[in-house]
CSV table of C-alpha atoms in Angstrom, one decimal:
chain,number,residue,atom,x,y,z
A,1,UNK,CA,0.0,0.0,0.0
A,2,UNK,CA,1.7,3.3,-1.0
A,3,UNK,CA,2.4,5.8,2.1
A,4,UNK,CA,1.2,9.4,1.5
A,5,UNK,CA,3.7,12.1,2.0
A,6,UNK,CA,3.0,14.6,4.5
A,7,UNK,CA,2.0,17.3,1.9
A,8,UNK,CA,-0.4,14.9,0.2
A,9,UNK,CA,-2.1,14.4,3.0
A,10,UNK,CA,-2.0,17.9,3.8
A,11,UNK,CA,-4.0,18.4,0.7
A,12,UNK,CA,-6.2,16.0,1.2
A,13,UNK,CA,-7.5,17.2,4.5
A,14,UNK,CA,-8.0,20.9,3.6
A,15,UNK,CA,-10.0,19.8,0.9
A,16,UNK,CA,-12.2,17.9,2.8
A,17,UNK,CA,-12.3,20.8,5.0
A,18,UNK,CA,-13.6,23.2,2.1
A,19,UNK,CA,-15.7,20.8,0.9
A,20,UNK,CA,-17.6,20.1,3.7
A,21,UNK,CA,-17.3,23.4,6.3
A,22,UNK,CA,-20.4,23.3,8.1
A,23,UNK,CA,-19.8,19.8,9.3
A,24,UNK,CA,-16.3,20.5,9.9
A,25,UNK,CA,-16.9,23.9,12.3
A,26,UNK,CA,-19.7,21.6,13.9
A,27,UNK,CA,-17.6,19.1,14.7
A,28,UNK,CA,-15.0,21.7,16.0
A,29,UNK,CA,-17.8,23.7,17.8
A,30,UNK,CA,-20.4,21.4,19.2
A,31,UNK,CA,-23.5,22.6,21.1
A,32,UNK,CA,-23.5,26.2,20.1
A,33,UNK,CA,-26.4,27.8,19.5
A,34,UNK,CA,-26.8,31.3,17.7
A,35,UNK,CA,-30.4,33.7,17.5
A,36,UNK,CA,-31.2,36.4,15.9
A,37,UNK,CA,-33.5,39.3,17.3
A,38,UNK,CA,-35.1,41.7,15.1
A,39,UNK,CA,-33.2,44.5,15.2
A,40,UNK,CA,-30.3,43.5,12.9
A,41,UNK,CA,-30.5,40.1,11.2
A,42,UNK,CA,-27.8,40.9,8.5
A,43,UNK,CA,-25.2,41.0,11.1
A,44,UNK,CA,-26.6,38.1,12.5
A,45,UNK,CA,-26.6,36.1,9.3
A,46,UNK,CA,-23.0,37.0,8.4
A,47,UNK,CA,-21.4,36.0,11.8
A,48,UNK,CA,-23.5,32.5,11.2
A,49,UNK,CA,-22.0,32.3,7.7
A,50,UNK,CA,-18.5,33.2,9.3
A,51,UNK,CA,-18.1,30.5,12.1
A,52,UNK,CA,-19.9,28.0,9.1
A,53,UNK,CA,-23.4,27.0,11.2
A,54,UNK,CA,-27.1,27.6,10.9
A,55,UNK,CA,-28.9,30.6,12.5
A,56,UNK,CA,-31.4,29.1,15.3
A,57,UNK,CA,-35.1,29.3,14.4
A,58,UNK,CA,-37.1,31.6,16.5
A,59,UNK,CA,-40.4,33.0,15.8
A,60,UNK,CA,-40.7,36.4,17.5
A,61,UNK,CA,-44.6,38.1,16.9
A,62,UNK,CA,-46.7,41.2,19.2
A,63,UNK,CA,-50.2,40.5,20.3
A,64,UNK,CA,-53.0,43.1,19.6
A,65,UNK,CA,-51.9,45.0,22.4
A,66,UNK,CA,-48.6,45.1,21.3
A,67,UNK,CA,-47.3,42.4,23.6
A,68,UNK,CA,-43.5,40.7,22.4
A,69,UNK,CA,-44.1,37.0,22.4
A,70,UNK,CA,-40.8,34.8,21.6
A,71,UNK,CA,-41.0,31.4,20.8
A,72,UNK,CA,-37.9,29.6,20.2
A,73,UNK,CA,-37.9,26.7,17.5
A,74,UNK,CA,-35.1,24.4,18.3
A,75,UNK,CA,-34.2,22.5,21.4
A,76,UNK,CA,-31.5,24.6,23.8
A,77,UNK,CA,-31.1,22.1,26.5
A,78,UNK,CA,-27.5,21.9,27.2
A,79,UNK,CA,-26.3,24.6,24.9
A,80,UNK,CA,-24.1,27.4,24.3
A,81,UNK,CA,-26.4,30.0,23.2
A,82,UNK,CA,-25.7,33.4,21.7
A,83,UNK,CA,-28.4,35.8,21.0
A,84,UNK,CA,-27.7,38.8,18.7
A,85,UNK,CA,-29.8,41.7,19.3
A,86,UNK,CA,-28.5,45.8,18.7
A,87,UNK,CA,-29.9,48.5,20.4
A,88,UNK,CA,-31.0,50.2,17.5
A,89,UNK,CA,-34.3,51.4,16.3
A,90,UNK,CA,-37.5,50.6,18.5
A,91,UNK,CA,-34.6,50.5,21.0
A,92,UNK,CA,-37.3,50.0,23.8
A,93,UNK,CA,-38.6,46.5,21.6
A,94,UNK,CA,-36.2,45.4,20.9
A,95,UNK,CA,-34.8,45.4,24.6
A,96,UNK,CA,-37.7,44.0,25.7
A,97,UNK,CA,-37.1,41.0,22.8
A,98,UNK,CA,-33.8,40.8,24.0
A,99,UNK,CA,-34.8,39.8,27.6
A,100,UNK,CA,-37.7,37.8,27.0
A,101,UNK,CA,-35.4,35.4,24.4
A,102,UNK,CA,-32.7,35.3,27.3
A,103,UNK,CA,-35.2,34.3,29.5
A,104,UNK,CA,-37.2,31.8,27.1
A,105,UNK,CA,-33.2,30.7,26.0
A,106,UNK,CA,-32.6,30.0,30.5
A,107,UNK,CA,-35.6,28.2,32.0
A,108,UNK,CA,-35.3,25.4,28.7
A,109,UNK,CA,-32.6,24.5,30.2
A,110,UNK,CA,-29.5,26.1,28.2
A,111,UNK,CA,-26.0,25.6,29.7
A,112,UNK,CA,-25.0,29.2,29.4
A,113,UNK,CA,-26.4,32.2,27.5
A,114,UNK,CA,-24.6,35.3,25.9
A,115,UNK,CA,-26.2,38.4,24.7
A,116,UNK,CA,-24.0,39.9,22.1
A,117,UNK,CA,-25.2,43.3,21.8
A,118,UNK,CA,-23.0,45.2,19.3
A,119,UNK,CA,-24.6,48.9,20.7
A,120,UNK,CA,-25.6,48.8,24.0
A,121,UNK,CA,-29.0,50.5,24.6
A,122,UNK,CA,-29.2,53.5,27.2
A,123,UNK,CA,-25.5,53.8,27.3
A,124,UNK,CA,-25.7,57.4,26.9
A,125,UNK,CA,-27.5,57.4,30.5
A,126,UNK,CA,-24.5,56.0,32.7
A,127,UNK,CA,-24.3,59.1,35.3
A,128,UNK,CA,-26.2,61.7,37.0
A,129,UNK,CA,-26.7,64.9,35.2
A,130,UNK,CA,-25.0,67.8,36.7
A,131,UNK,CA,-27.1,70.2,38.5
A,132,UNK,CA,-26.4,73.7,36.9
A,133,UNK,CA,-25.9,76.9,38.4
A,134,UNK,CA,-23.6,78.3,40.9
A,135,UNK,CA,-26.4,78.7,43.2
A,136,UNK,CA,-27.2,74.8,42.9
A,137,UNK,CA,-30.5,75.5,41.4
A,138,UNK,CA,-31.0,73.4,38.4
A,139,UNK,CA,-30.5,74.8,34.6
A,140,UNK,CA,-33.4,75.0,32.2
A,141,UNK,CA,-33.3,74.5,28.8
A,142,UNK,CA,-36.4,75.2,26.6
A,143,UNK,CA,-37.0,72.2,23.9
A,144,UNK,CA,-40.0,71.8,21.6
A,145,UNK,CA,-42.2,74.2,24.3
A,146,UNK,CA,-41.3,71.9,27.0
A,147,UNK,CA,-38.5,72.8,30.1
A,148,UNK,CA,-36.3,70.1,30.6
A,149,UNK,CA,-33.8,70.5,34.0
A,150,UNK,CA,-30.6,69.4,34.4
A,151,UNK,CA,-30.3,68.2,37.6
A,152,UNK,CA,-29.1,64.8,40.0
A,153,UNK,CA,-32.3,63.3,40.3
A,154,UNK,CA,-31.7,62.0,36.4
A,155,UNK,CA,-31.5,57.9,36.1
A,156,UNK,CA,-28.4,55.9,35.6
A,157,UNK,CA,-30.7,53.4,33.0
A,158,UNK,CA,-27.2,52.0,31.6
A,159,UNK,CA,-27.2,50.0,35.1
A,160,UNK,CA,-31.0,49.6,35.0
A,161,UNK,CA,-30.4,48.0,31.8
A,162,UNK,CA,-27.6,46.1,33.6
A,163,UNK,CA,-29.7,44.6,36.4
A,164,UNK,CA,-32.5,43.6,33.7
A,165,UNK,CA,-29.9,41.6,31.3
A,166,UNK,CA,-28.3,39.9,34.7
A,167,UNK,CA,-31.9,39.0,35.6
A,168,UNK,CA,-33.5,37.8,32.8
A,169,UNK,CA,-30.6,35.2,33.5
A,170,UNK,CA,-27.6,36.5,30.5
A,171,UNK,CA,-24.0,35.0,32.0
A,172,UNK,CA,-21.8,36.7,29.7
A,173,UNK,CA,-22.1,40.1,27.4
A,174,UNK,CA,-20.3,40.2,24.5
A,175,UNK,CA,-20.3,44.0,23.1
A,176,UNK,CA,-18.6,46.9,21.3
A,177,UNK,CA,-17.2,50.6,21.8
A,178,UNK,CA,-19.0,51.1,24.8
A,179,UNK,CA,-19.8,54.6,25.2
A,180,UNK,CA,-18.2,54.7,28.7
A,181,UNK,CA,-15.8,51.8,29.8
A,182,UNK,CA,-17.2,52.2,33.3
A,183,UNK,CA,-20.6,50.5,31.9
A,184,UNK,CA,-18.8,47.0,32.6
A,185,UNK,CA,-18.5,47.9,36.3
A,186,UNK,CA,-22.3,47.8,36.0
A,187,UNK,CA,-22.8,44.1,35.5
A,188,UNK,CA,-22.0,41.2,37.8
A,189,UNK,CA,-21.5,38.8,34.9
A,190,UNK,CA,-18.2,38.9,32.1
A,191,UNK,CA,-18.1,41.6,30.2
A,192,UNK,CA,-16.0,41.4,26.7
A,193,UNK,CA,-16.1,45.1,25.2
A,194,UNK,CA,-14.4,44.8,21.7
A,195,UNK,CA,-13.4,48.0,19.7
A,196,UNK,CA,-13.8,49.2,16.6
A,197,UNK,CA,-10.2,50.5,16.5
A,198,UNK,CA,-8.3,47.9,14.4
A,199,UNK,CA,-11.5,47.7,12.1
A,200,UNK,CA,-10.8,52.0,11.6
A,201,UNK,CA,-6.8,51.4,11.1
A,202,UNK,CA,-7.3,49.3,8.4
A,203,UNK,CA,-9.9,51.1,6.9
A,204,UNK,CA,-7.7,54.5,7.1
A,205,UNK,CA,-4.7,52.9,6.0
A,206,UNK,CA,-6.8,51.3,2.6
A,207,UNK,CA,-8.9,54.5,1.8
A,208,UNK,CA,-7.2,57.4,2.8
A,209,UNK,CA,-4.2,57.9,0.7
A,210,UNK,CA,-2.8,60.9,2.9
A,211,UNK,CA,-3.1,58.9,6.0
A,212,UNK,CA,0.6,59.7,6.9
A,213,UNK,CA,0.0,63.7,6.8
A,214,UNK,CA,-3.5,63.3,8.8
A,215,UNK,CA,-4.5,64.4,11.8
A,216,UNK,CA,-6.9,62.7,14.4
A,217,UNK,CA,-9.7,65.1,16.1
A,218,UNK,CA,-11.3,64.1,18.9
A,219,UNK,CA,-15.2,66.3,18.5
A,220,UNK,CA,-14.9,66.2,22.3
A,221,UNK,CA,-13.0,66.2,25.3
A,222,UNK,CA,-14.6,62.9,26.5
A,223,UNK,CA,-13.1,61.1,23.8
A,224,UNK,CA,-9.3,62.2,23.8
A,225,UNK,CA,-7.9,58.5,24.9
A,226,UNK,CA,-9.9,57.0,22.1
A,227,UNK,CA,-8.1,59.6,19.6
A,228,UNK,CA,-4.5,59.0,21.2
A,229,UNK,CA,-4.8,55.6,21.1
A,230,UNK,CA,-5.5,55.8,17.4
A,231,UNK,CA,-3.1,58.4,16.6
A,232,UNK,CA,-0.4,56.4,18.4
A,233,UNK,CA,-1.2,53.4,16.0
A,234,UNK,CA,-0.9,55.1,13.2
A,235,UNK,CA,2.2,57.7,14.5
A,236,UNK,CA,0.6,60.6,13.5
A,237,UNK,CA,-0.6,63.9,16.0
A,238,UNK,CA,-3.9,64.3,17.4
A,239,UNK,CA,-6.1,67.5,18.1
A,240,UNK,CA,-9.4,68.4,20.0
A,241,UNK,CA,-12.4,70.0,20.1
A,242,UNK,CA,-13.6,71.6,23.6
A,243,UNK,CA,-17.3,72.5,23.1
A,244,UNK,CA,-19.2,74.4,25.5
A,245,UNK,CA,-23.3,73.9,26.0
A,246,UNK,CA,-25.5,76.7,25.7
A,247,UNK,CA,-28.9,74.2,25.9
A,248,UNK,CA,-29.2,70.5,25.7
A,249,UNK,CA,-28.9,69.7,22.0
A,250,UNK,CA,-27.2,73.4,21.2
A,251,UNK,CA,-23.5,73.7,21.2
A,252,UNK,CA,-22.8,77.6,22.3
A,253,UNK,CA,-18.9,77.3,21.0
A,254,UNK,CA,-16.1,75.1,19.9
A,255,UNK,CA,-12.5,75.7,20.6
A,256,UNK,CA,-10.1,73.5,18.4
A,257,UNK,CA,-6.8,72.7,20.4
A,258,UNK,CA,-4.6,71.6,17.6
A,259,UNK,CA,-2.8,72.5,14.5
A,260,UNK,CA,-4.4,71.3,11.3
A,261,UNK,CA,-3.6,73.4,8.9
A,262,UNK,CA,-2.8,72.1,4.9
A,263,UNK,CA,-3.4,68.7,7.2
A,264,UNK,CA,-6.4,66.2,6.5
A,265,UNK,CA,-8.7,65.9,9.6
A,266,UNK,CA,-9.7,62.5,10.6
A,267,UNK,CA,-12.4,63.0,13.3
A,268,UNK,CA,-13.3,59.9,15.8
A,269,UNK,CA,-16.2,59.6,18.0
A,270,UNK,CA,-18.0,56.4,19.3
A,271,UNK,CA,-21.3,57.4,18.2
A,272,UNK,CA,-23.2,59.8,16.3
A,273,UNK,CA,-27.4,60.5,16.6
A,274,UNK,CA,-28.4,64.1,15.4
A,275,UNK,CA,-24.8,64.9,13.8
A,276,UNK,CA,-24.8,68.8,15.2
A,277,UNK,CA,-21.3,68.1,16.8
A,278,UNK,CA,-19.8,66.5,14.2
A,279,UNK,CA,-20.9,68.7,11.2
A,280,UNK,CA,-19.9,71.6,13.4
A,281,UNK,CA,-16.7,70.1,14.3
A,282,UNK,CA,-16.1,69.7,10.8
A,283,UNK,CA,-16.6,73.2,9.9
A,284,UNK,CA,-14.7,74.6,12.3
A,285,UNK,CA,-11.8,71.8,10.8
A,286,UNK,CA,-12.2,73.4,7.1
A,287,UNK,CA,-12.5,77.3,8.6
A,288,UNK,CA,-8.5,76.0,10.4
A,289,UNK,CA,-6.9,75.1,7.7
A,290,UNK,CA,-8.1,71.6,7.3
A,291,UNK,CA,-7.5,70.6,3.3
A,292,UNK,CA,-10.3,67.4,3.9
A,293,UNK,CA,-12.6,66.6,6.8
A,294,UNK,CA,-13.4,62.4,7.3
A,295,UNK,CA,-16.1,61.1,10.2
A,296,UNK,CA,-15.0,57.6,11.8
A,297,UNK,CA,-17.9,56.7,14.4
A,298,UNK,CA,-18.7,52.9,15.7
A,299,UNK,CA,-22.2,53.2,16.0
A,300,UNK,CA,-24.2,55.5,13.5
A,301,UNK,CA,-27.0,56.1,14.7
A,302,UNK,CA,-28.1,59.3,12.4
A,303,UNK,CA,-31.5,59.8,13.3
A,304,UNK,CA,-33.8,63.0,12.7
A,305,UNK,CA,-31.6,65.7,10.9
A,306,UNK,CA,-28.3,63.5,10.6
A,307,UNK,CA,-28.6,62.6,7.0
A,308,UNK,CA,-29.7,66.2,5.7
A,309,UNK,CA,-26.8,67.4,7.9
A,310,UNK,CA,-23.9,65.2,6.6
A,311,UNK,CA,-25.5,65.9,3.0
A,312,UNK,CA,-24.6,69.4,3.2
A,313,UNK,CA,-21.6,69.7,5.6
A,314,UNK,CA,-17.9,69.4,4.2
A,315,UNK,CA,-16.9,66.0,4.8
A,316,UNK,CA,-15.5,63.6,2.2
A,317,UNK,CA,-17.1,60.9,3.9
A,318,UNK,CA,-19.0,59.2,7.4
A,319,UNK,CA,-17.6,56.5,8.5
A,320,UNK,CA,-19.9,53.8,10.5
A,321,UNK,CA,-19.2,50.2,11.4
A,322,UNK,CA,-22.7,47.8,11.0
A,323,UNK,CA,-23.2,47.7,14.5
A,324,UNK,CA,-26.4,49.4,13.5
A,325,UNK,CA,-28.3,48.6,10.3
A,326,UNK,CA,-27.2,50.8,7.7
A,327,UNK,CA,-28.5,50.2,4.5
A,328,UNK,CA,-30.9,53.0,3.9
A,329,UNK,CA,-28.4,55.4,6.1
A,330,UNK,CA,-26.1,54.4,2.7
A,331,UNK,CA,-29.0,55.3,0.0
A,332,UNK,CA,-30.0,58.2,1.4
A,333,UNK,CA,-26.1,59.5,1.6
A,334,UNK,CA,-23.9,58.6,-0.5
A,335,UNK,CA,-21.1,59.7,1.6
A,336,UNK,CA,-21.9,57.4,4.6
A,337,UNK,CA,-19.8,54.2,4.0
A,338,UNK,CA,-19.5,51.3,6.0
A,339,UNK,CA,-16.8,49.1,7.8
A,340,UNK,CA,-18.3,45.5,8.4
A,341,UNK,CA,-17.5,44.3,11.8
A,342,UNK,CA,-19.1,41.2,11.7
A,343,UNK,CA,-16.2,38.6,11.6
A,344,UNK,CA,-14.7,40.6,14.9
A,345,UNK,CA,-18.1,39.5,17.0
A,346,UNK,CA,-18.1,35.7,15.1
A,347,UNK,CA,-14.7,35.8,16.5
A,348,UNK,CA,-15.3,36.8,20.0
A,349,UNK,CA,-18.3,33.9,19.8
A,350,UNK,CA,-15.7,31.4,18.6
A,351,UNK,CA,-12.9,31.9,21.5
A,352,UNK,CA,-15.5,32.3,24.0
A,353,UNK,CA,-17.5,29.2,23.3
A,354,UNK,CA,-13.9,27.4,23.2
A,355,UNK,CA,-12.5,29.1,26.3
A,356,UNK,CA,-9.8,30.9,24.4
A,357,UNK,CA,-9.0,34.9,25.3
A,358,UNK,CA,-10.3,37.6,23.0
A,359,UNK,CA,-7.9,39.7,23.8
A,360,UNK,CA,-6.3,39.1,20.4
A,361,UNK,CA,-8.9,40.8,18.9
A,362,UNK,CA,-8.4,44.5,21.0
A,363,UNK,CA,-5.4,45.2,18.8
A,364,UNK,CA,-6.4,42.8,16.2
A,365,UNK,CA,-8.9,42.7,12.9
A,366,UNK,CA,-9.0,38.2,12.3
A,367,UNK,CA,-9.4,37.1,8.9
C-alpha cells in the first residue's frame, strides 16, 4: 500500500475541509447555539456564515396589544447560546425582545447564554446629570415648548439595563465601543467590550491615501484616549475640540486645540445620533486650515436631521461600522460608508464558546 507524503495528506485534508465546512466547524464547535432578534439580522446572518453554522429558528410576533411574544424553534437544553440583538431602532422593543429570548433561552434549560449586543442600549445614560448653576439651582433649557432640568435626580438606565440583562438570566455580554468603559462595572456577569479600532486602522490605511500627513480630532473632550490611542497606531498627531453647551442639543462654541492646517482631519467619536457636533466640528476643521474633513464613528445612529446634515456639511465621507443597520443610512447619503465588523463578534463567539482569550482581537482585525 503506498504511504502518502506529509504534503499529500496535507492536501487532502484541507479539501475535505472546504468541501464540507459546516460539518467541519460543527464538529470543532459542538452545542452552540446562535439567534437572531429583530433588530439586525444581516449582522446576524454574516457571523453565522463566518463560524460555518445555521442561524437558530425563533419566531418572534406582538399581540393586539402590542405584547412581544418569543418562541424559540429548536431544542437549547444543554447549549451554548448566543443571542444577537442591537440596540437600535425601537430600542425599547427590541430590549424587551432581548430579555424575554434570554429568558425563554434559561428556564429550557441552556448551559450558558450570551447576549451579544454590538450597541448597547441607554448607554448614553451611565451618570447623573450635573445640576447647573452656581447657586445649585438646576438649569433649564427650553425644547420643543417643553423645560427640561438638568439636575441629579436623572436615572443611571445603563445599570437599569444592567440589572434587567443579569436578571432575565444573560451569564456573559459580548459588546462593542461602549460609550463609557465604566458600563462594565455595572454588570456582575463577564463583560467582553471589543473595539472598533483595528477595524478603523485598516480602513484609514486602505482609503485614505494621505493617511501619513493626517491628523486625528477628537469632536470632544470625553473622547481624547480614544483619539490618542489611534493616533499612536498610526504615529501621526492628534487634536481636540472643547465644546461648551448653551442648551441641551445646542452647542454655544467650539474651541479647536490643535494644529491642522494644509493637514487632512480624521475626526473619531463612538457614536453619532443628530450629527450637530460632528458637522460643526467639521466646519470649524475646514474654517482651520483643514484641506479634507473624514467622520469615523462605531455606532451610527443618524437619526432625525443627521442625514440632511452630513448631506450638506464638508466631509469627504461618514464612516460607520454595522453595529447598526445601515443600509438605507447608505441610500439616502452617498457619503456614509461602511466598515463591516461582523467577523470581529463571530470571532469573539468562537474563543468564547472554546474558552480561548479575546484579547487578540483588541489590537487585532481576524481574517
Amino acid at each position: 500500500m503506498p504511504v502518502l507524503s506529509e504534503s499529500v495528506r496535507a492536501k487532502s485534508l484541507l479539501r475535505s475541509r472546504l468541501e464540507k465546512p459546516n460539518n467541519y466547524l460543527q464538529s470543532r464547535m459542538p452545542n452552540i447555539k446562535v439567534f437572531s432578534g429583530t433588530s439586525h439580522p444581516e449582522l446576524a446572518q454574516k457571523i453565522v456564515d463566518r463560524l460555518g453554522i445555521d442561524l437558530g429558528k425563533v419566531v418572534t410576533k406582538k399581540f393586539s396589544n402590542l405584547e412581544t411574544c418569543v418562541e424559540i424553534g429548536e431544542s437549547v437544553r444543554g447549549e451554548d447560546v448566543y443571542i444577537v440583538q442591537s440596540g437600535s431602532g425601537e430600542v425599547n422593543d427590541n430590549l424587551m425582545e432581548l430579555l424575554i429570548m434570554i429568558n425563554a433561552c434559561k428556564i429550557a434549560s441552556a448551559s450558558r447564554v450570551t447576549a451579544v449586543i454590538p450597541c448597547f442600549p441607554y448607554a448614553r445614560q451611565d451618570k447623573k446629570d450635573k445640576a447647573g448653576g452656581d447657586s445649585g439651582q438646576a438649569a433649564v433649557a427650553t425644547i420643543k415648548n417643553y423645560e427640561w432640568k438638568f439636575r441629579s435626580r436623572a436615572p443611571i438606565s445603563a445599570k437599569l439595563v444592567a440589572n434587567m440583562l443579569s436578571v432575565a438570566g444573560a451569564d456573559h455580554i459580548i459588546t462593542m465601543d461602549l460609550h463609557a468603559s465604566q458600563i462594565q462595572g455595572f454588570f456582575d456577569i463577564p463583560v467582553d467590550n471589543l473595539y472598533a479600532e483595528p477595524a478603523v486602522l485598516k480602513w484609514i490605511k486602505e482609503n485614505i491615501t494621505e493617511w501619513r500627513d493626517s491628523i486625528i480630532v477628537s469632536p470632544d473632550a470625553g473622547g481624547a484616549k480614544r483619539v490618542t490611542s489611534i493616533a499612536d497606531r498610526l504615529n501621526v498627531d492628534f487634536a481636540l475640540i472643547h465644546k461648551e453647551r448653551k442648551n441641551a442639543n445646542e452647542v454655544a462654541s467650539m474651541v479647536l486645540v490643535g494644529f491642522v492646517k494644509d493637514r487632512v482631519a480624521i475626526l473619531v467619536d463612538d457614536m453619532a445620533d443628530t450629527c450637530g457636533t460632528i458637522c460643526l466640528a467639521a466646519e470649524k476643521l475646514m474654517d482651520a486650515g483643514a484641506t479634507k474633513v473624514y467622520a469615523i464613528l462605531t455606532h451610527g445612529i443618524l437619526s432625525g436631521p443627521a442625514i440632511s446634515r452630513i448631506n450638506n456639511a464638508c466631509f469627504e465621507a461618514v464612516v460607520v461600522t454595522n453595529t447598526i443597520p445601515q443600509d438605507e443610512h447608505m441610500k439616502d447619503c452617498p457619503k456614509v460608508r461602511c466598515i463591516d465588523v461582523s467577523m470581529m463578534f463571530a470571532e469573539a463567539v468562537r474563543r468564547t464558546h472554546n474558552g480561548e482569550s479575546v484579547s487578540y482581537l483588541f489590537s487585532n482585525v481576524p481574517y
